[in-house]
Short mmCIF file of C-alpha atoms and ligand atoms in Angstrom, two decimals:
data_model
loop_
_atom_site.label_atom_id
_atom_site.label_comp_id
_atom_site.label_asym_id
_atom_site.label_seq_id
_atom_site.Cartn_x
_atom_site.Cartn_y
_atom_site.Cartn_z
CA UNK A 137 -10.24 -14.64 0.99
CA UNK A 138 -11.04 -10.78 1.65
CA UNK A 139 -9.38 -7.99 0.27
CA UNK A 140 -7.77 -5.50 3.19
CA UNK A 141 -10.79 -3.43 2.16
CA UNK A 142 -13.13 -6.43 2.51
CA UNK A 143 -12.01 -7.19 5.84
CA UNK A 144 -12.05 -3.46 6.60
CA UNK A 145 -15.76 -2.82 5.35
CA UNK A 146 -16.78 -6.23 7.23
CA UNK A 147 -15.15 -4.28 10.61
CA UNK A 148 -16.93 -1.05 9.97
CA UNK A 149 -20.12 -2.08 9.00
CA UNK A 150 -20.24 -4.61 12.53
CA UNK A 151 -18.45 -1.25 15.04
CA UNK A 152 -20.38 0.96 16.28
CA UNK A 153 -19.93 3.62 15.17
CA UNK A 154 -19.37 2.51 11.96
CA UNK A 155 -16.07 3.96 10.48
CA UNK A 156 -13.40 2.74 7.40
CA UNK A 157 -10.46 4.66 5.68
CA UNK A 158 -10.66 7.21 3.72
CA UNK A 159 -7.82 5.55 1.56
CA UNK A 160 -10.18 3.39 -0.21
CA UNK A 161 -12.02 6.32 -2.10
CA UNK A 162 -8.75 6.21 -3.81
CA UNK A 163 -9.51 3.08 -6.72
CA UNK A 164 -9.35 4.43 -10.46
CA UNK A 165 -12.98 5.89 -10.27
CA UNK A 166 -12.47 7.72 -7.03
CA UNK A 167 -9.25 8.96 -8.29
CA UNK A 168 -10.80 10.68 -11.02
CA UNK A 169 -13.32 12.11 -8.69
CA UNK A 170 -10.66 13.43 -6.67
CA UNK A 171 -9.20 15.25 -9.48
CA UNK A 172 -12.30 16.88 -10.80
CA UNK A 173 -13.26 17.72 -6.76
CA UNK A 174 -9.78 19.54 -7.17
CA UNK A 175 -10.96 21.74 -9.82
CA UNK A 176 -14.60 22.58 -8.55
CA UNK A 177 -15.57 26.88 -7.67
CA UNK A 178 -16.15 25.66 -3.84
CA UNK A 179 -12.94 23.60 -3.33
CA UNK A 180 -10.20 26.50 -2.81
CA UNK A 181 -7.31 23.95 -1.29
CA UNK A 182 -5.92 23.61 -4.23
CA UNK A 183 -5.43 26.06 -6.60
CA UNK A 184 -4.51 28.15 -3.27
CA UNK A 185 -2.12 25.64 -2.39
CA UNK A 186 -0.20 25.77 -5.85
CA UNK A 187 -0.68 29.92 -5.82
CA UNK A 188 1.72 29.99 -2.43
CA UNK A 189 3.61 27.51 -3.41
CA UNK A 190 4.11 29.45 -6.74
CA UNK A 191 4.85 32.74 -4.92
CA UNK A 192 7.23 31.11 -1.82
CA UNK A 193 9.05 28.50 -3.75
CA UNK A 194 12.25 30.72 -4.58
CA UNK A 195 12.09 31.75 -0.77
CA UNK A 196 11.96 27.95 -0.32
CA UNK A 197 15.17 27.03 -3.01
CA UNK A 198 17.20 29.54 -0.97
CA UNK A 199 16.19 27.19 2.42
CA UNK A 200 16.44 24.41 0.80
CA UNK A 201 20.70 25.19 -0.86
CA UNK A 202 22.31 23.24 -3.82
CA UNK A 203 21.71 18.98 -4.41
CA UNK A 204 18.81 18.85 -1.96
CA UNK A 205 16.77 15.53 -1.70
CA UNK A 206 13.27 15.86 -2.40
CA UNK A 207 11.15 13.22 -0.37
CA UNK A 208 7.16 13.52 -1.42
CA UNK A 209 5.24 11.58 1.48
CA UNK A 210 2.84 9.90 -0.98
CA UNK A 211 3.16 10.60 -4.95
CA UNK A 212 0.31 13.20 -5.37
CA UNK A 213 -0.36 15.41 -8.20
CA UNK A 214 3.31 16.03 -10.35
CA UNK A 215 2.12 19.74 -10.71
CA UNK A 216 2.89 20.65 -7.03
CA UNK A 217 6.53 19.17 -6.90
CA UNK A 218 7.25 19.97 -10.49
CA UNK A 219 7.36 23.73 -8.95
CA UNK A 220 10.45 23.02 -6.66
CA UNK A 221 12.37 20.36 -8.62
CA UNK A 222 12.31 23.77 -11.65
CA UNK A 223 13.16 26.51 -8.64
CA UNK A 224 15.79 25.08 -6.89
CA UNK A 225 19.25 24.78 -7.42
CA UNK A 226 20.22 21.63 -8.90
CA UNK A 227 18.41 19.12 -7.56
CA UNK A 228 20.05 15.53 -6.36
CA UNK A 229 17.35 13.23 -5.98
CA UNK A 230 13.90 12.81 -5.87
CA UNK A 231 11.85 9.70 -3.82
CA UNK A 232 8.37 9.67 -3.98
CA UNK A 233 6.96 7.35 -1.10
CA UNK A 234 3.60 5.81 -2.05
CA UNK A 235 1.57 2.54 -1.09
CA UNK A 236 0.68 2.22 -5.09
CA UNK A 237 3.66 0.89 -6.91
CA UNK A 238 1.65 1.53 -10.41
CA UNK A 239 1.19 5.14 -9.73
CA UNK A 240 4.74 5.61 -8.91
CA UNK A 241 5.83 4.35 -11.50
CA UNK A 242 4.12 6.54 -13.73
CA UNK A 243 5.04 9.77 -12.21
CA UNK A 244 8.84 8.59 -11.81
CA UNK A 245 9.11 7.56 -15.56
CA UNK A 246 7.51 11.60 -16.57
CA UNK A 247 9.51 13.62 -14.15
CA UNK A 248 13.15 11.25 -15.17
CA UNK A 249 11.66 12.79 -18.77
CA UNK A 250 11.84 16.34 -17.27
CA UNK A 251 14.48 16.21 -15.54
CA UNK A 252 17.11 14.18 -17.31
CA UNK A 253 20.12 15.16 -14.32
CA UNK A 254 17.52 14.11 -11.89
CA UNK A 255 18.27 10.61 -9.90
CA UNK A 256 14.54 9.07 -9.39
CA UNK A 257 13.96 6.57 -6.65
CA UNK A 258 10.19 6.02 -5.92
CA UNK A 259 9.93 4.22 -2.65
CA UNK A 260 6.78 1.31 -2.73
CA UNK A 261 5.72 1.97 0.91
CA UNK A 262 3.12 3.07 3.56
CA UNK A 263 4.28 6.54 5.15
CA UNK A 264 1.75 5.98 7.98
CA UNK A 265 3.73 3.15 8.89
CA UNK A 266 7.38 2.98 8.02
CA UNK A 267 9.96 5.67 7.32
CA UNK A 268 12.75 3.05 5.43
CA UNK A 269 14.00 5.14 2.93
CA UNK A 270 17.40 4.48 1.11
CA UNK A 271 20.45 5.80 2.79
CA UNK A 272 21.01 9.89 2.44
CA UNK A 273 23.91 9.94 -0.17
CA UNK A 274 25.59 13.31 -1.52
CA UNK A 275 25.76 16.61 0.53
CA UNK A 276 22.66 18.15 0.25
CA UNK A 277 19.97 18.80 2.29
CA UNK A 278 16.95 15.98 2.67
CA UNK A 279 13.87 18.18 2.19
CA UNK A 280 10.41 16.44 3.12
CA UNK A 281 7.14 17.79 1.02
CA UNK A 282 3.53 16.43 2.16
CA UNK A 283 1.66 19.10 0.65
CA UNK A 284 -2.07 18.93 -0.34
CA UNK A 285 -3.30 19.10 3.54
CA UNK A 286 -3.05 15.06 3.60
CA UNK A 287 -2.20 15.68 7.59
CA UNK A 288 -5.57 16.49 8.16
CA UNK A 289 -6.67 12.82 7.39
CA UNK A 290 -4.47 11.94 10.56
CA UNK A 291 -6.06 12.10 14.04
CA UNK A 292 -4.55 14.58 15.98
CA UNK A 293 -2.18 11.60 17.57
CA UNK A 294 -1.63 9.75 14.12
CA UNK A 295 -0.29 13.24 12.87
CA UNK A 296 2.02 13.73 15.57
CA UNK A 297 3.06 9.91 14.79
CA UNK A 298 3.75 10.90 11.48
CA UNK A 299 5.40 14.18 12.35
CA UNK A 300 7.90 12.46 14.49
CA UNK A 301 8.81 9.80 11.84
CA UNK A 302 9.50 12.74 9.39
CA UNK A 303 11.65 14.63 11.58
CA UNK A 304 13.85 12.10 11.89
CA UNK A 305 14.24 10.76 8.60
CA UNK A 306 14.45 14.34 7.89
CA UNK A 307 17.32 15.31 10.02
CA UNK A 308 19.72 18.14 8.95
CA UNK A 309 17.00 19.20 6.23
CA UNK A 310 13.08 20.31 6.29
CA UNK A 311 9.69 19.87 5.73
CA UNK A 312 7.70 21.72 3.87
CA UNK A 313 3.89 21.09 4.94
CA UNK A 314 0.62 22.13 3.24
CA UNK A 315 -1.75 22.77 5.71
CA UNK A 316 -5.81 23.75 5.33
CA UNK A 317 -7.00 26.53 7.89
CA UNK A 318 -9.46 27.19 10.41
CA UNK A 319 -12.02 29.58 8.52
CA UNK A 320 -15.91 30.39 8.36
CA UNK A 321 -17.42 27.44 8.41
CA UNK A 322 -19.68 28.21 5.59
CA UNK A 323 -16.73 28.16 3.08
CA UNK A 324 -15.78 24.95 4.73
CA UNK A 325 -19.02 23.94 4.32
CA UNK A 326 -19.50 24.48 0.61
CA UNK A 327 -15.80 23.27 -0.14
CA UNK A 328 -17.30 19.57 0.99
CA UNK A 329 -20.74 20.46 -0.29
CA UNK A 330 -20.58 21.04 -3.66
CA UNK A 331 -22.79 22.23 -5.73
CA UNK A 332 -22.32 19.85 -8.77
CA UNK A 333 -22.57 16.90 -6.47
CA UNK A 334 -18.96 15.63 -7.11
CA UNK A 335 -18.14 15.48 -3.61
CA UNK A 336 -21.06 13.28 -3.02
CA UNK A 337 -20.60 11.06 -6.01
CA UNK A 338 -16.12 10.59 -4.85
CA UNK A 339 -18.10 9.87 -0.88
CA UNK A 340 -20.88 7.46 -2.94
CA UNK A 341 -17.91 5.78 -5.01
CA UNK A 342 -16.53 4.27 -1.71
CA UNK A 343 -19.70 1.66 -1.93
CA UNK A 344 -19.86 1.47 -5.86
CA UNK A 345 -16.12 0.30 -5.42
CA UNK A 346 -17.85 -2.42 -3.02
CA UNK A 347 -20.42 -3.30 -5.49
CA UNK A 348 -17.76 -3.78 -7.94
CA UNK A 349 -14.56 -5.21 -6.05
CA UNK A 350 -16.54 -7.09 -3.01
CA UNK A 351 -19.76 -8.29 -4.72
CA UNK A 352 -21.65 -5.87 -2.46
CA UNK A 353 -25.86 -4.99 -3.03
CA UNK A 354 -25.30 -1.05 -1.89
CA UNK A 355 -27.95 0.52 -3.17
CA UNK A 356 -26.28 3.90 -3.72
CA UNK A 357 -29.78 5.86 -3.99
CA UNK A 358 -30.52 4.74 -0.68
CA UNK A 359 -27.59 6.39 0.62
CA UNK A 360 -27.20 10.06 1.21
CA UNK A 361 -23.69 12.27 1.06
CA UNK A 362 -23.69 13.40 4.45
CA UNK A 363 -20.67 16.17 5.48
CA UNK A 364 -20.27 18.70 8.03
CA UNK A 365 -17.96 20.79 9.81
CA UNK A 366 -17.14 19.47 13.36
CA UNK A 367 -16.14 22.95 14.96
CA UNK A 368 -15.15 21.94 18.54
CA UNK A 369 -12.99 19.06 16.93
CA UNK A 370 -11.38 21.51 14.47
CA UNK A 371 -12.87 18.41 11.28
CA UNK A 372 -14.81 18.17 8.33
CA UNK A 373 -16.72 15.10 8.81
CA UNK A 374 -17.82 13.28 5.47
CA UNK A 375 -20.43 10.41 6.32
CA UNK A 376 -22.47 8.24 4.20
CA UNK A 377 -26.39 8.25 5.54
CA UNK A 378 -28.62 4.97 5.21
CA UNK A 379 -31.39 6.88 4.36
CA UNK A 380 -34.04 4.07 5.31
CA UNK A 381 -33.92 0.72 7.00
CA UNK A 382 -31.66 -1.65 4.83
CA UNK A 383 -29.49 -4.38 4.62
CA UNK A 384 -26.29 -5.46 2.81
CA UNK A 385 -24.56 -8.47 2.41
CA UNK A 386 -20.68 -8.97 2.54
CA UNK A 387 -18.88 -12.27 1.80
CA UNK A 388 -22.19 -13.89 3.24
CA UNK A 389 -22.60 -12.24 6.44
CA UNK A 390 -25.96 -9.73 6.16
CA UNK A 391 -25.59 -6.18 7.83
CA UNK A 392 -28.17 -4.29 9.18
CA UNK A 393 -28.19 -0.62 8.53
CA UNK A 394 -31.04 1.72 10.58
CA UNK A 395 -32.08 4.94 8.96
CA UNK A 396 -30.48 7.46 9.92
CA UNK A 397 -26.94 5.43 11.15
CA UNK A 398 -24.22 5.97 8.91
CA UNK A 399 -21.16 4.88 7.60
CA UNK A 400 -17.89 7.02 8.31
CA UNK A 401 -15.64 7.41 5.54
CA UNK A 402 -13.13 10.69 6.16
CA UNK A 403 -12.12 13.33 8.62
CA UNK A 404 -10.71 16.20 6.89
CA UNK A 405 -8.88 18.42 10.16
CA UNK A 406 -8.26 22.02 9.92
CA UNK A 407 -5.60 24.49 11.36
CA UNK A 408 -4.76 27.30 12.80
CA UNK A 409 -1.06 28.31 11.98
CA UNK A 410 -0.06 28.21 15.62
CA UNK A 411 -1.82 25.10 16.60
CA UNK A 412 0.47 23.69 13.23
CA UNK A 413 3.27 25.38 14.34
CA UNK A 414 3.09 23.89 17.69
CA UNK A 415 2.48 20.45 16.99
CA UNK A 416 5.34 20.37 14.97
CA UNK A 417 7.27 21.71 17.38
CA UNK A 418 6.07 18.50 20.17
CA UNK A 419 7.12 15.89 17.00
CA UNK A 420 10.93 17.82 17.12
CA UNK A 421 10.58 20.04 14.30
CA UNK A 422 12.01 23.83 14.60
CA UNK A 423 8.86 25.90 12.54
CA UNK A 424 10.09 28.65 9.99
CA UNK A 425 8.51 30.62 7.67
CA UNK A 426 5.02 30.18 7.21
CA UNK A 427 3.19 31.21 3.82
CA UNK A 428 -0.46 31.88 3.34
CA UNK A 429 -2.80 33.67 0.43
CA UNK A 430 -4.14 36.71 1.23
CA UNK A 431 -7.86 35.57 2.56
CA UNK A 432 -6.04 32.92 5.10
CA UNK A 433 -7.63 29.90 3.66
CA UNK A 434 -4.88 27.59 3.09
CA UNK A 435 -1.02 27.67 4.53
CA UNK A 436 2.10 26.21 3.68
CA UNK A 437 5.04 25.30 6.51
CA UNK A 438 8.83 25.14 6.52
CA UNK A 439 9.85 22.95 9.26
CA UNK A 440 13.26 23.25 10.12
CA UNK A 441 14.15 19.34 11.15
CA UNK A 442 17.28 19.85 13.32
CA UNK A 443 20.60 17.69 12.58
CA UNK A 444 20.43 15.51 16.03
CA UNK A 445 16.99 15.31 16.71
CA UNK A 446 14.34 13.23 18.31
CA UNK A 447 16.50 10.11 16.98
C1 LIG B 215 -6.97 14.84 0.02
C2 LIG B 215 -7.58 14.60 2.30
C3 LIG B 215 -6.78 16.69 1.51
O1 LIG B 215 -9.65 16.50 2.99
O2 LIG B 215 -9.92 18.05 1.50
C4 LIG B 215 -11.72 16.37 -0.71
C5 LIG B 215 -9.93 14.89 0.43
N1 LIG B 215 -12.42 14.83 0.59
N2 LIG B 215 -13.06 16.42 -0.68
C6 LIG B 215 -9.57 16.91 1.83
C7 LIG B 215 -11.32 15.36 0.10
C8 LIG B 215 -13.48 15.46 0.09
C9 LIG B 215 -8.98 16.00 0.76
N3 LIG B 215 -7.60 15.52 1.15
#
């Protein structure tokens, strides 16, 4: 029996073109690839990310009232929501939504450390797919946070999907969005190019997780990093390259790779704050305030969700 990401490589490597997840960079390796991608000179999304959020997130408290309900769409890094559960005014609850129960369960058991009046629910689910959350209990507002620029692994379609979903579960409160810009794309570029390699080795890991999970024979040297940004689609495009004629076998069944044909693995989308604004608006979300950093290279949203809406 395959894996789900056995039976999704076996998929991708038969399409054409060949495409898979980006979700499976995500195993313990790729993980801690992510983190150290997070800290390079060329990657700006974060620190500029947790600079507005530093800056806006008493603005945001004052939105957000007394007892709100934090719900984190997928439990990233504690840093980011650590900032609002501190600024605002006594908060009720927190549920973190994520696919991997083990990783929840970490960052539940340090933030109910933190925050000993804080009532900790993590939710074991896949936001993509299902809003169930447990019922909205006390009187303040339900406030979403899916910071980090996640949305711009959605198509265009999947993120209105998602936007939709969060509206609703949402209703009466707001979501607060982190959102990567439109910019030169030579600082795009670099920012998926870096010069350490690290981006390449997190892209390379998805097919050393193969070798090790799926009994794969990747030859990762025969495989070149391959990303790019996709102006008229508004995308970073992160590929892997077969850089020579080659073949791979996958629960018996041999694949054929050309050189030159590649191998998906990630679209990262980019904004402007009006094209954000107005998608949110289709999905039934009322935009706020909007806060950037002073070079426009990242933004963060506060989406009013109104109290009836898009049911
Ligand atoms: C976690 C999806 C926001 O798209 O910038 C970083 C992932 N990929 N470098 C992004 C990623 C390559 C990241 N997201």
């Amino acid at each position: 029996m395959l894996s789900e990401f056995g039976h999704d490589l076996q998929q991708a490597l038969a399409a054409r073109p060949r495409s898979i997840s980006p979700k499976y960079f995500y195993d313990a390796e790729g993980s801690r690839l992510f983190d150290r991608i997070c800290e390079l000179p060329e990657y700006y999304p974060t620190r500029t990310e947790l600079a507005i959020l530093q800056r806006s997130v008493g603005e945001m408290a004052a939105l957000a009232g007394r007892g709100a309900e934090i719900v984190e769409f997928g439990a990233g890094s504690l840093r980011k929501v650590r900032l609002l559960l501190q600024a605002f005014d006594a908060p009720a609850r927190y549920l973190p939504i994520d696919i991997s129960g083990e990783h929840l369960r970490d960052a539940a058991a340090i933030l109910r450390g933190e925050f000993a009046r804080l009532d900790v629910q993590p939710v074991v689910a896949d936001y993509t797919q299902s809003f169930a959350l447990p019922e909205h209990t006390g009187s303040g507002k339900r406030i979403g946070f899916f910071p980090g620029s996640t949305i711009g692994n959605f198509t265009p379609d999947e993120a209105l999907a998602f936007l939709h979903g969060a509206a609703r579960v949402l209703r009466g409160g707001a979501l607060v969005l982190g959102a990567d810009l439109v910019k030169d794309p030579q600082v795009l570029h670099a920012a998926y190019n870096d010069a350490q390699g690290v981006t390449a080795a997190f892209n390379l890991n998805l097919l050393a997780r193969a070798n090790r999970e799926l009994g794969t024979n990747f030859q990762l040297a025969q495989f070149a990093h391959y990303a790019f940004y996709n102006a008229p689609l508004q995308r970073i495009e992160m590929h892997l390259l077969s850089r020579a004629k080659q073949a791979v076998v996958l629960a018996g069944e041999r694949f054929t790779l050309e050189e030159g044909e590649t191998l998906h693995t990630e679209n990262s989308y980019k904004f402007t704050i009006d094209g954000l604004r107005a998608l949110a608006q289709r999905a039934g979300f009322r935009p706020g305030p909007v806060w950037t950093d002073p070079e426009r290279l990242f933004s963060v949203h506060w989406l009013h969700a109104p109290p009836g809406g898009s049911a």
